[in-house]
Amino acid sequence: MADRTLLFVKPDGVKRGLVGEIIGRFERKGLRLVGLKMLTFTQELARKHYEEHVSKPFYPGLEEFVLSGPIVAMVWEGDDIIELTRTMMGKTKHTDAAPGTIRGDFAFSTTENLIHGSDSLERAKIEIANFFKPGELAA
Ligand code: IDP
Ligand code: MG
Protein backbone atom coordinates (compact mmCIF):
# COMPACT_ATOMS: atom_id res chain seq x y z
CA MET A 1 0.00 0.00 0.00
CA ALA A 2 1.22 3.51 -0.84
CA ASP A 3 2.09 5.83 2.02
CA ARG A 4 -0.79 7.58 3.77
CA THR A 5 -1.19 10.54 6.10
CA LEU A 6 -3.89 11.97 8.34
CA LEU A 7 -4.87 15.57 7.66
CA PHE A 8 -7.72 17.59 9.11
CA VAL A 9 -9.15 21.01 8.47
CA LYS A 10 -9.32 22.61 11.93
CA PRO A 11 -12.46 24.38 13.22
CA ASP A 12 -11.25 27.78 11.93
CA GLY A 13 -10.93 26.42 8.38
CA VAL A 14 -14.43 24.92 8.51
CA LYS A 15 -15.94 28.16 9.93
CA ARG A 16 -14.14 30.27 7.32
CA GLY A 17 -15.40 28.12 4.43
CA LEU A 18 -11.94 26.97 3.39
CA VAL A 19 -12.63 23.20 3.25
CA GLY A 20 -13.00 23.15 -0.54
CA GLU A 21 -9.96 25.37 -1.05
CA ILE A 22 -7.81 23.08 1.11
CA ILE A 23 -9.06 19.79 -0.35
CA GLY A 24 -8.70 21.25 -3.86
CA ARG A 25 -5.03 22.02 -3.35
CA PHE A 26 -4.23 18.39 -2.52
CA GLU A 27 -6.41 17.11 -5.37
CA ARG A 28 -4.77 19.43 -7.90
CA LYS A 29 -1.35 18.32 -6.67
CA GLY A 30 -2.27 14.78 -7.70
CA LEU A 31 -2.65 13.20 -4.28
CA ARG A 32 -5.33 10.56 -3.71
CA LEU A 33 -8.13 11.07 -1.19
CA VAL A 34 -8.91 7.75 0.52
CA GLY A 35 -10.95 8.84 3.56
CA LEU A 36 -13.11 11.82 4.54
CA LYS A 37 -15.44 12.67 7.43
CA MET A 38 -16.73 15.60 9.47
CA LEU A 39 -16.63 15.19 13.24
CA THR A 40 -16.25 17.19 16.43
CA PHE A 41 -13.33 16.50 18.78
CA THR A 42 -14.03 15.23 22.29
CA GLN A 43 -11.62 16.15 25.09
CA GLU A 44 -10.52 12.51 25.18
CA LEU A 45 -9.69 12.45 21.46
CA ALA A 46 -7.86 15.80 21.71
CA ARG A 47 -5.64 14.51 24.53
CA LYS A 48 -4.90 11.34 22.58
CA HIS A 49 -4.21 13.07 19.26
CA TYR A 50 -2.09 15.84 20.83
CA GLU A 51 -0.38 13.58 23.42
CA GLU A 52 3.06 15.11 22.69
CA HIS A 53 1.72 18.60 23.54
CA VAL A 54 -0.57 17.95 26.53
CA SER A 55 1.91 19.26 29.10
CA LYS A 56 2.88 22.39 27.13
CA PRO A 57 1.73 25.88 28.13
CA PHE A 58 -0.25 26.37 24.91
CA TYR A 59 -2.19 23.10 25.29
CA PRO A 60 -5.28 24.47 27.13
CA GLY A 61 -5.81 27.08 24.41
CA LEU A 62 -5.20 24.49 21.70
CA GLU A 63 -7.71 22.08 23.28
CA GLU A 64 -10.36 24.79 23.61
CA PHE A 65 -9.81 25.72 19.96
CA VAL A 66 -9.97 22.19 18.50
CA LEU A 67 -13.16 21.48 20.48
CA SER A 68 -14.78 24.73 19.29
CA GLY A 69 -16.48 23.31 16.19
CA PRO A 70 -16.45 20.50 13.67
CA ILE A 71 -13.35 19.45 11.77
CA VAL A 72 -13.00 17.67 8.43
CA ALA A 73 -10.68 14.68 8.79
CA MET A 74 -9.07 13.10 5.74
CA VAL A 75 -6.64 10.40 4.73
CA TRP A 76 -4.47 11.16 1.69
CA GLU A 77 -2.20 8.80 -0.19
CA GLY A 78 0.80 9.33 -2.47
CA ASP A 79 4.57 9.17 -2.86
CA ASP A 80 6.48 11.19 -0.24
CA ILE A 81 3.09 11.97 1.31
CA ILE A 82 4.40 13.30 4.64
CA GLU A 83 7.00 15.68 3.20
CA LEU A 84 4.68 16.85 0.45
CA THR A 85 1.69 17.60 2.65
CA ARG A 86 3.84 19.25 5.35
CA THR A 87 5.40 21.49 2.69
CA MET A 88 1.99 22.41 1.29
CA MET A 89 0.65 23.17 4.81
CA GLY A 90 3.45 25.61 5.63
CA LYS A 91 5.22 26.20 8.92
CA THR A 92 3.32 25.99 12.21
CA LYS A 93 3.78 29.65 13.17
CA HIS A 94 1.66 31.90 10.96
CA THR A 95 4.44 34.48 10.64
CA ASP A 96 6.91 31.85 9.35
CA ALA A 97 4.56 30.14 6.87
CA ALA A 98 5.54 31.02 3.31
CA PRO A 99 3.08 32.51 0.82
CA GLY A 100 1.81 29.76 -1.47
CA THR A 101 1.32 27.38 1.46
CA ILE A 102 -2.08 26.86 3.11
CA ARG A 103 -1.01 28.52 6.36
CA GLY A 104 1.04 31.16 4.54
CA ASP A 105 -1.94 32.18 2.44
CA PHE A 106 -4.72 32.00 5.05
CA ALA A 107 -3.53 31.73 8.70
CA PHE A 108 -3.20 34.75 10.97
CA SER A 109 -2.64 32.86 14.26
CA THR A 110 -0.27 30.14 15.45
CA THR A 111 -2.98 28.21 17.30
CA GLU A 112 -5.70 28.74 14.68
CA ASN A 113 -3.61 27.63 11.72
CA LEU A 114 -6.23 25.84 9.64
CA ILE A 115 -4.79 22.38 9.14
CA HIS A 116 -3.20 19.42 10.88
CA GLY A 117 -0.91 16.95 9.15
CA SER A 118 0.96 13.93 10.54
CA ASP A 119 4.71 14.55 10.81
CA SER A 120 5.98 10.98 10.16
CA LEU A 121 4.68 7.72 8.69
CA GLU A 122 4.81 6.18 12.16
CA ARG A 123 2.60 8.97 13.60
CA ALA A 124 0.34 8.81 10.52
CA LYS A 125 -0.53 5.15 11.26
CA ILE A 126 -1.47 6.01 14.85
CA GLU A 127 -3.38 9.17 13.88
CA ILE A 128 -5.33 7.48 11.04
CA ALA A 129 -6.46 4.81 13.53
CA ASN A 130 -7.54 7.55 15.97
CA PHE A 131 -10.04 8.91 13.42
CA PHE A 132 -10.95 6.13 10.96
CA LYS A 133 -11.94 2.47 11.06
CA PRO A 134 -10.28 0.36 8.34
CA GLY A 135 -13.62 -0.11 6.55
CA GLU A 136 -14.05 3.66 6.20
CA LEU A 137 -11.00 3.96 3.92
CA ALA A 138 -10.83 3.25 0.18
CA ALA A 139 -8.81 0.18 -0.80
P1 IDP B 1 2.15 21.29 13.49
O1 IDP B 1 0.64 21.41 13.51
O2 IDP B 1 2.75 22.19 12.45
O3 IDP B 1 2.64 19.87 13.41
P2 IDP B 1 2.91 21.20 16.31
O4 IDP B 1 4.19 21.73 16.87
O5 IDP B 1 2.74 19.72 16.23
O6 IDP B 1 2.68 21.89 14.88
O7 IDP B 1 1.74 21.84 17.18
C1 IDP B 1 0.42 21.35 17.09
C2 IDP B 1 -0.53 22.53 17.06
O8 IDP B 1 -0.48 23.21 18.31
C3 IDP B 1 -0.20 23.63 16.03
O9 IDP B 1 -0.63 23.32 14.73
C4 IDP B 1 -0.89 24.81 16.61
O10 IDP B 1 -2.30 24.74 16.38
C5 IDP B 1 -0.63 24.60 18.10
N1 IDP B 1 0.61 25.26 18.56
C6 IDP B 1 1.86 24.83 18.39
N2 IDP B 1 2.77 25.65 18.93
C7 IDP B 1 2.07 26.65 19.47
C8 IDP B 1 2.45 27.83 20.19
O11 IDP B 1 3.63 28.10 20.44
N3 IDP B 1 1.43 28.64 20.59
C9 IDP B 1 0.12 28.34 20.33
N4 IDP B 1 -0.28 27.23 19.66
C10 IDP B 1 0.68 26.40 19.22
MG1 MG C 1 2.51 18.32 14.75
PDB file of C-alpha atoms and ligand atoms in Angstrom:
ATOM      1  CA  MET A   1       0.000   0.000   0.000  1.00  0.00           C
ATOM      2  CA  ALA A   2       1.216   3.508  -0.837  1.00  0.00           C
ATOM      3  CA  ASP A   3       2.088   5.829   2.021  1.00  0.00           C
ATOM      4  CA  ARG A   4      -0.788   7.581   3.768  1.00  0.00           C
ATOM      5  CA  THR A   5      -1.193  10.545   6.098  1.00  0.00           C
ATOM      6  CA  LEU A   6      -3.894  11.970   8.343  1.00  0.00           C
ATOM      7  CA  LEU A   7      -4.874  15.568   7.658  1.00  0.00           C
ATOM      8  CA  PHE A   8      -7.721  17.594   9.112  1.00  0.00           C
ATOM      9  CA  VAL A   9      -9.148  21.008   8.470  1.00  0.00           C
ATOM     10  CA  LYS A  10      -9.318  22.608  11.927  1.00  0.00           C
ATOM     11  CA  PRO A  11     -12.462  24.381  13.216  1.00  0.00           C
ATOM     12  CA  ASP A  12     -11.246  27.777  11.927  1.00  0.00           C
ATOM     13  CA  GLY A  13     -10.929  26.420   8.384  1.00  0.00           C
ATOM     14  CA  VAL A  14     -14.432  24.924   8.512  1.00  0.00           C
ATOM     15  CA  LYS A  15     -15.938  28.163   9.926  1.00  0.00           C
ATOM     16  CA  ARG A  16     -14.141  30.273   7.317  1.00  0.00           C
ATOM     17  CA  GLY A  17     -15.402  28.124   4.432  1.00  0.00           C
ATOM     18  CA  LEU A  18     -11.937  26.966   3.387  1.00  0.00           C
ATOM     19  CA  VAL A  19     -12.630  23.201   3.249  1.00  0.00           C
ATOM     20  CA  GLY A  20     -13.003  23.152  -0.545  1.00  0.00           C
ATOM     21  CA  GLU A  21      -9.957  25.370  -1.046  1.00  0.00           C
ATOM     22  CA  ILE A  22      -7.805  23.082   1.113  1.00  0.00           C
ATOM     23  CA  ILE A  23      -9.060  19.790  -0.353  1.00  0.00           C
ATOM     24  CA  GLY A  24      -8.698  21.252  -3.863  1.00  0.00           C
ATOM     25  CA  ARG A  25      -5.033  22.019  -3.348  1.00  0.00           C
ATOM     26  CA  PHE A  26      -4.226  18.389  -2.523  1.00  0.00           C
ATOM     27  CA  GLU A  27      -6.413  17.108  -5.371  1.00  0.00           C
ATOM     28  CA  ARG A  28      -4.774  19.427  -7.896  1.00  0.00           C
ATOM     29  CA  LYS A  29      -1.350  18.321  -6.669  1.00  0.00           C
ATOM     30  CA  GLY A  30      -2.272  14.781  -7.701  1.00  0.00           C
ATOM     31  CA  LEU A  31      -2.652  13.198  -4.279  1.00  0.00           C
ATOM     32  CA  ARG A  32      -5.326  10.557  -3.715  1.00  0.00           C
ATOM     33  CA  LEU A  33      -8.127  11.074  -1.194  1.00  0.00           C
ATOM     34  CA  VAL A  34      -8.907   7.750   0.520  1.00  0.00           C
ATOM     35  CA  GLY A  35     -10.948   8.842   3.560  1.00  0.00           C
ATOM     36  CA  LEU A  36     -13.109  11.820   4.537  1.00  0.00           C
ATOM     37  CA  LYS A  37     -15.443  12.674   7.433  1.00  0.00           C
ATOM     38  CA  MET A  38     -16.732  15.601   9.472  1.00  0.00           C
ATOM     39  CA  LEU A  39     -16.625  15.186  13.236  1.00  0.00           C
ATOM     40  CA  THR A  40     -16.246  17.188  16.431  1.00  0.00           C
ATOM     41  CA  PHE A  41     -13.328  16.500  18.784  1.00  0.00           C
ATOM     42  CA  THR A  42     -14.027  15.235  22.289  1.00  0.00           C
ATOM     43  CA  GLN A  43     -11.623  16.149  25.085  1.00  0.00           C
ATOM     44  CA  GLU A  44     -10.515  12.507  25.181  1.00  0.00           C
ATOM     45  CA  LEU A  45      -9.689  12.446  21.457  1.00  0.00           C
ATOM     46  CA  ALA A  46      -7.863  15.804  21.710  1.00  0.00           C
ATOM     47  CA  ARG A  47      -5.643  14.510  24.531  1.00  0.00           C
ATOM     48  CA  LYS A  48      -4.896  11.338  22.585  1.00  0.00           C
ATOM     49  CA  HIS A  49      -4.211  13.075  19.261  1.00  0.00           C
ATOM     50  CA  TYR A  50      -2.092  15.839  20.829  1.00  0.00           C
ATOM     51  CA  GLU A  51      -0.385  13.583  23.420  1.00  0.00           C
ATOM     52  CA  GLU A  52       3.057  15.108  22.692  1.00  0.00           C
ATOM     53  CA  HIS A  53       1.719  18.599  23.538  1.00  0.00           C
ATOM     54  CA  VAL A  54      -0.573  17.949  26.530  1.00  0.00           C
ATOM     55  CA  SER A  55       1.915  19.255  29.103  1.00  0.00           C
ATOM     56  CA  LYS A  56       2.876  22.388  27.129  1.00  0.00           C
ATOM     57  CA  PRO A  57       1.729  25.883  28.135  1.00  0.00           C
ATOM     58  CA  PHE A  58      -0.247  26.366  24.910  1.00  0.00           C
ATOM     59  CA  TYR A  59      -2.195  23.105  25.287  1.00  0.00           C
ATOM     60  CA  PRO A  60      -5.278  24.472  27.133  1.00  0.00           C
ATOM     61  CA  GLY A  61      -5.814  27.075  24.406  1.00  0.00           C
ATOM     62  CA  LEU A  62      -5.198  24.487  21.703  1.00  0.00           C
ATOM     63  CA  GLU A  63      -7.705  22.084  23.276  1.00  0.00           C
ATOM     64  CA  GLU A  64     -10.362  24.789  23.609  1.00  0.00           C
ATOM     65  CA  PHE A  65      -9.809  25.722  19.965  1.00  0.00           C
ATOM     66  CA  VAL A  66      -9.975  22.195  18.503  1.00  0.00           C
ATOM     67  CA  LEU A  67     -13.164  21.479  20.477  1.00  0.00           C
ATOM     68  CA  SER A  68     -14.781  24.733  19.288  1.00  0.00           C
ATOM     69  CA  GLY A  69     -16.483  23.306  16.193  1.00  0.00           C
ATOM     70  CA  PRO A  70     -16.450  20.498  13.675  1.00  0.00           C
ATOM     71  CA  ILE A  71     -13.351  19.448  11.772  1.00  0.00           C
ATOM     72  CA  VAL A  72     -13.002  17.671   8.425  1.00  0.00           C
ATOM     73  CA  ALA A  73     -10.675  14.680   8.794  1.00  0.00           C
ATOM     74  CA  MET A  74      -9.070  13.103   5.745  1.00  0.00           C
ATOM     75  CA  VAL A  75      -6.636  10.405   4.731  1.00  0.00           C
ATOM     76  CA  TRP A  76      -4.473  11.159   1.687  1.00  0.00           C
ATOM     77  CA  GLU A  77      -2.195   8.799  -0.194  1.00  0.00           C
ATOM     78  CA  GLY A  78       0.796   9.331  -2.466  1.00  0.00           C
ATOM     79  CA  ASP A  79       4.574   9.172  -2.859  1.00  0.00           C
ATOM     80  CA  ASP A  80       6.475  11.188  -0.238  1.00  0.00           C
ATOM     81  CA  ILE A  81       3.094  11.973   1.313  1.00  0.00           C
ATOM     82  CA  ILE A  82       4.404  13.298   4.638  1.00  0.00           C
ATOM     83  CA  GLU A  83       7.003  15.683   3.203  1.00  0.00           C
ATOM     84  CA  LEU A  84       4.681  16.852   0.451  1.00  0.00           C
ATOM     85  CA  THR A  85       1.687  17.599   2.652  1.00  0.00           C
ATOM     86  CA  ARG A  86       3.836  19.248   5.352  1.00  0.00           C
ATOM     87  CA  THR A  87       5.403  21.494   2.686  1.00  0.00           C
ATOM     88  CA  MET A  88       1.988  22.411   1.292  1.00  0.00           C
ATOM     89  CA  MET A  89       0.646  23.168   4.810  1.00  0.00           C
ATOM     90  CA  GLY A  90       3.449  25.609   5.633  1.00  0.00           C
ATOM     91  CA  LYS A  91       5.225  26.196   8.923  1.00  0.00           C
ATOM     92  CA  THR A  92       3.324  25.994  12.210  1.00  0.00           C
ATOM     93  CA  LYS A  93       3.776  29.653  13.175  1.00  0.00           C
ATOM     94  CA  HIS A  94       1.664  31.900  10.965  1.00  0.00           C
ATOM     95  CA  THR A  95       4.436  34.483  10.645  1.00  0.00           C
ATOM     96  CA  ASP A  96       6.910  31.846   9.354  1.00  0.00           C
ATOM     97  CA  ALA A  97       4.561  30.139   6.867  1.00  0.00           C
ATOM     98  CA  ALA A  98       5.535  31.020   3.307  1.00  0.00           C
ATOM     99  CA  PRO A  99       3.078  32.507   0.825  1.00  0.00           C
ATOM    100  CA  GLY A 100       1.806  29.757  -1.466  1.00  0.00           C
ATOM    101  CA  THR A 101       1.320  27.378   1.456  1.00  0.00           C
ATOM    102  CA  ILE A 102      -2.079  26.865   3.109  1.00  0.00           C
ATOM    103  CA  ARG A 103      -1.012  28.515   6.360  1.00  0.00           C
ATOM    104  CA  GLY A 104       1.036  31.158   4.543  1.00  0.00           C
ATOM    105  CA  ASP A 105      -1.940  32.175   2.441  1.00  0.00           C
ATOM    106  CA  PHE A 106      -4.722  32.001   5.048  1.00  0.00           C
ATOM    107  CA  ALA A 107      -3.531  31.731   8.695  1.00  0.00           C
ATOM    108  CA  PHE A 108      -3.198  34.753  10.970  1.00  0.00           C
ATOM    109  CA  SER A 109      -2.644  32.863  14.262  1.00  0.00           C
ATOM    110  CA  THR A 110      -0.267  30.136  15.449  1.00  0.00           C
ATOM    111  CA  THR A 111      -2.978  28.213  17.297  1.00  0.00           C
ATOM    112  CA  GLU A 112      -5.701  28.735  14.684  1.00  0.00           C
ATOM    113  CA  ASN A 113      -3.606  27.632  11.725  1.00  0.00           C
ATOM    114  CA  LEU A 114      -6.229  25.838   9.637  1.00  0.00           C
ATOM    115  CA  ILE A 115      -4.790  22.385   9.139  1.00  0.00           C
ATOM    116  CA  HIS A 116      -3.204  19.422  10.876  1.00  0.00           C
ATOM    117  CA  GLY A 117      -0.908  16.952   9.147  1.00  0.00           C
ATOM    118  CA  SER A 118       0.963  13.934  10.544  1.00  0.00           C
ATOM    119  CA  ASP A 119       4.712  14.552  10.807  1.00  0.00           C
ATOM    120  CA  SER A 120       5.976  10.977  10.163  1.00  0.00           C
ATOM    121  CA  LEU A 121       4.684   7.716   8.693  1.00  0.00           C
ATOM    122  CA  GLU A 122       4.814   6.185  12.160  1.00  0.00           C
ATOM    123  CA  ARG A 123       2.605   8.965  13.598  1.00  0.00           C
ATOM    124  CA  ALA A 124       0.341   8.813  10.524  1.00  0.00           C
ATOM    125  CA  LYS A 125      -0.531   5.149  11.258  1.00  0.00           C
ATOM    126  CA  ILE A 126      -1.469   6.013  14.848  1.00  0.00           C
ATOM    127  CA  GLU A 127      -3.380   9.168  13.884  1.00  0.00           C
ATOM    128  CA  ILE A 128      -5.325   7.482  11.044  1.00  0.00           C
ATOM    129  CA  ALA A 129      -6.461   4.813  13.530  1.00  0.00           C
ATOM    130  CA  ASN A 130      -7.544   7.548  15.968  1.00  0.00           C
ATOM    131  CA  PHE A 131     -10.036   8.911  13.421  1.00  0.00           C
ATOM    132  CA  PHE A 132     -10.952   6.126  10.956  1.00  0.00           C
ATOM    133  CA  LYS A 133     -11.944   2.471  11.063  1.00  0.00           C
ATOM    134  CA  PRO A 134     -10.282   0.357   8.338  1.00  0.00           C
ATOM    135  CA  GLY A 135     -13.624  -0.114   6.553  1.00  0.00           C
ATOM    136  CA  GLU A 136     -14.048   3.658   6.198  1.00  0.00           C
ATOM    137  CA  LEU A 137     -11.001   3.962   3.922  1.00  0.00           C
ATOM    138  CA  ALA A 138     -10.831   3.250   0.184  1.00  0.00           C
ATOM    139  CA  ALA A 139      -8.813   0.176  -0.799  1.00  0.00           C
TER     140      ALA A 139
HETATM  141  P1  IDP B   1       2.149  21.289  13.487  1.00  0.00           P
HETATM  142  O1  IDP B   1       0.643  21.414  13.510  1.00  0.00           O
HETATM  143  O2  IDP B   1       2.755  22.191  12.446  1.00  0.00           O
HETATM  144  O3  IDP B   1       2.640  19.868  13.409  1.00  0.00           O
HETATM  145  P2  IDP B   1       2.911  21.204  16.312  1.00  0.00           P
HETATM  146  O4  IDP B   1       4.186  21.734  16.865  1.00  0.00           O
HETATM  147  O5  IDP B   1       2.742  19.722  16.231  1.00  0.00           O
HETATM  148  O6  IDP B   1       2.684  21.894  14.883  1.00  0.00           O
HETATM  149  O7  IDP B   1       1.738  21.838  17.183  1.00  0.00           O
HETATM  150  C1  IDP B   1       0.425  21.350  17.087  1.00  0.00           C
HETATM  151  C2  IDP B   1      -0.530  22.534  17.055  1.00  0.00           C
HETATM  152  O8  IDP B   1      -0.480  23.214  18.310  1.00  0.00           O
HETATM  153  C3  IDP B   1      -0.197  23.625  16.033  1.00  0.00           C
HETATM  154  O9  IDP B   1      -0.630  23.322  14.727  1.00  0.00           O
HETATM  155  C4  IDP B   1      -0.895  24.806  16.614  1.00  0.00           C
HETATM  156  O10 IDP B   1      -2.298  24.742  16.383  1.00  0.00           O
HETATM  157  C5  IDP B   1      -0.634  24.601  18.100  1.00  0.00           C
HETATM  158  N1  IDP B   1       0.611  25.262  18.559  1.00  0.00           N
HETATM  159  C6  IDP B   1       1.864  24.833  18.389  1.00  0.00           C
HETATM  160  N2  IDP B   1       2.772  25.646  18.929  1.00  0.00           N
HETATM  161  C7  IDP B   1       2.068  26.651  19.470  1.00  0.00           C
HETATM  162  C8  IDP B   1       2.447  27.829  20.186  1.00  0.00           C
HETATM  163  O11 IDP B   1       3.630  28.103  20.437  1.00  0.00           O
HETATM  164  N3  IDP B   1       1.429  28.642  20.585  1.00  0.00           N
HETATM  165  C9  IDP B   1       0.120  28.342  20.328  1.00  0.00           C
HETATM  166  N4  IDP B   1      -0.280  27.231  19.665  1.00  0.00           N
HETATM  167  C10 IDP B   1       0.682  26.399  19.221  1.00  0.00           C
HETATM  168 MG    MG B   2       2.509  18.322  14.752  1.00  0.00          MG
END
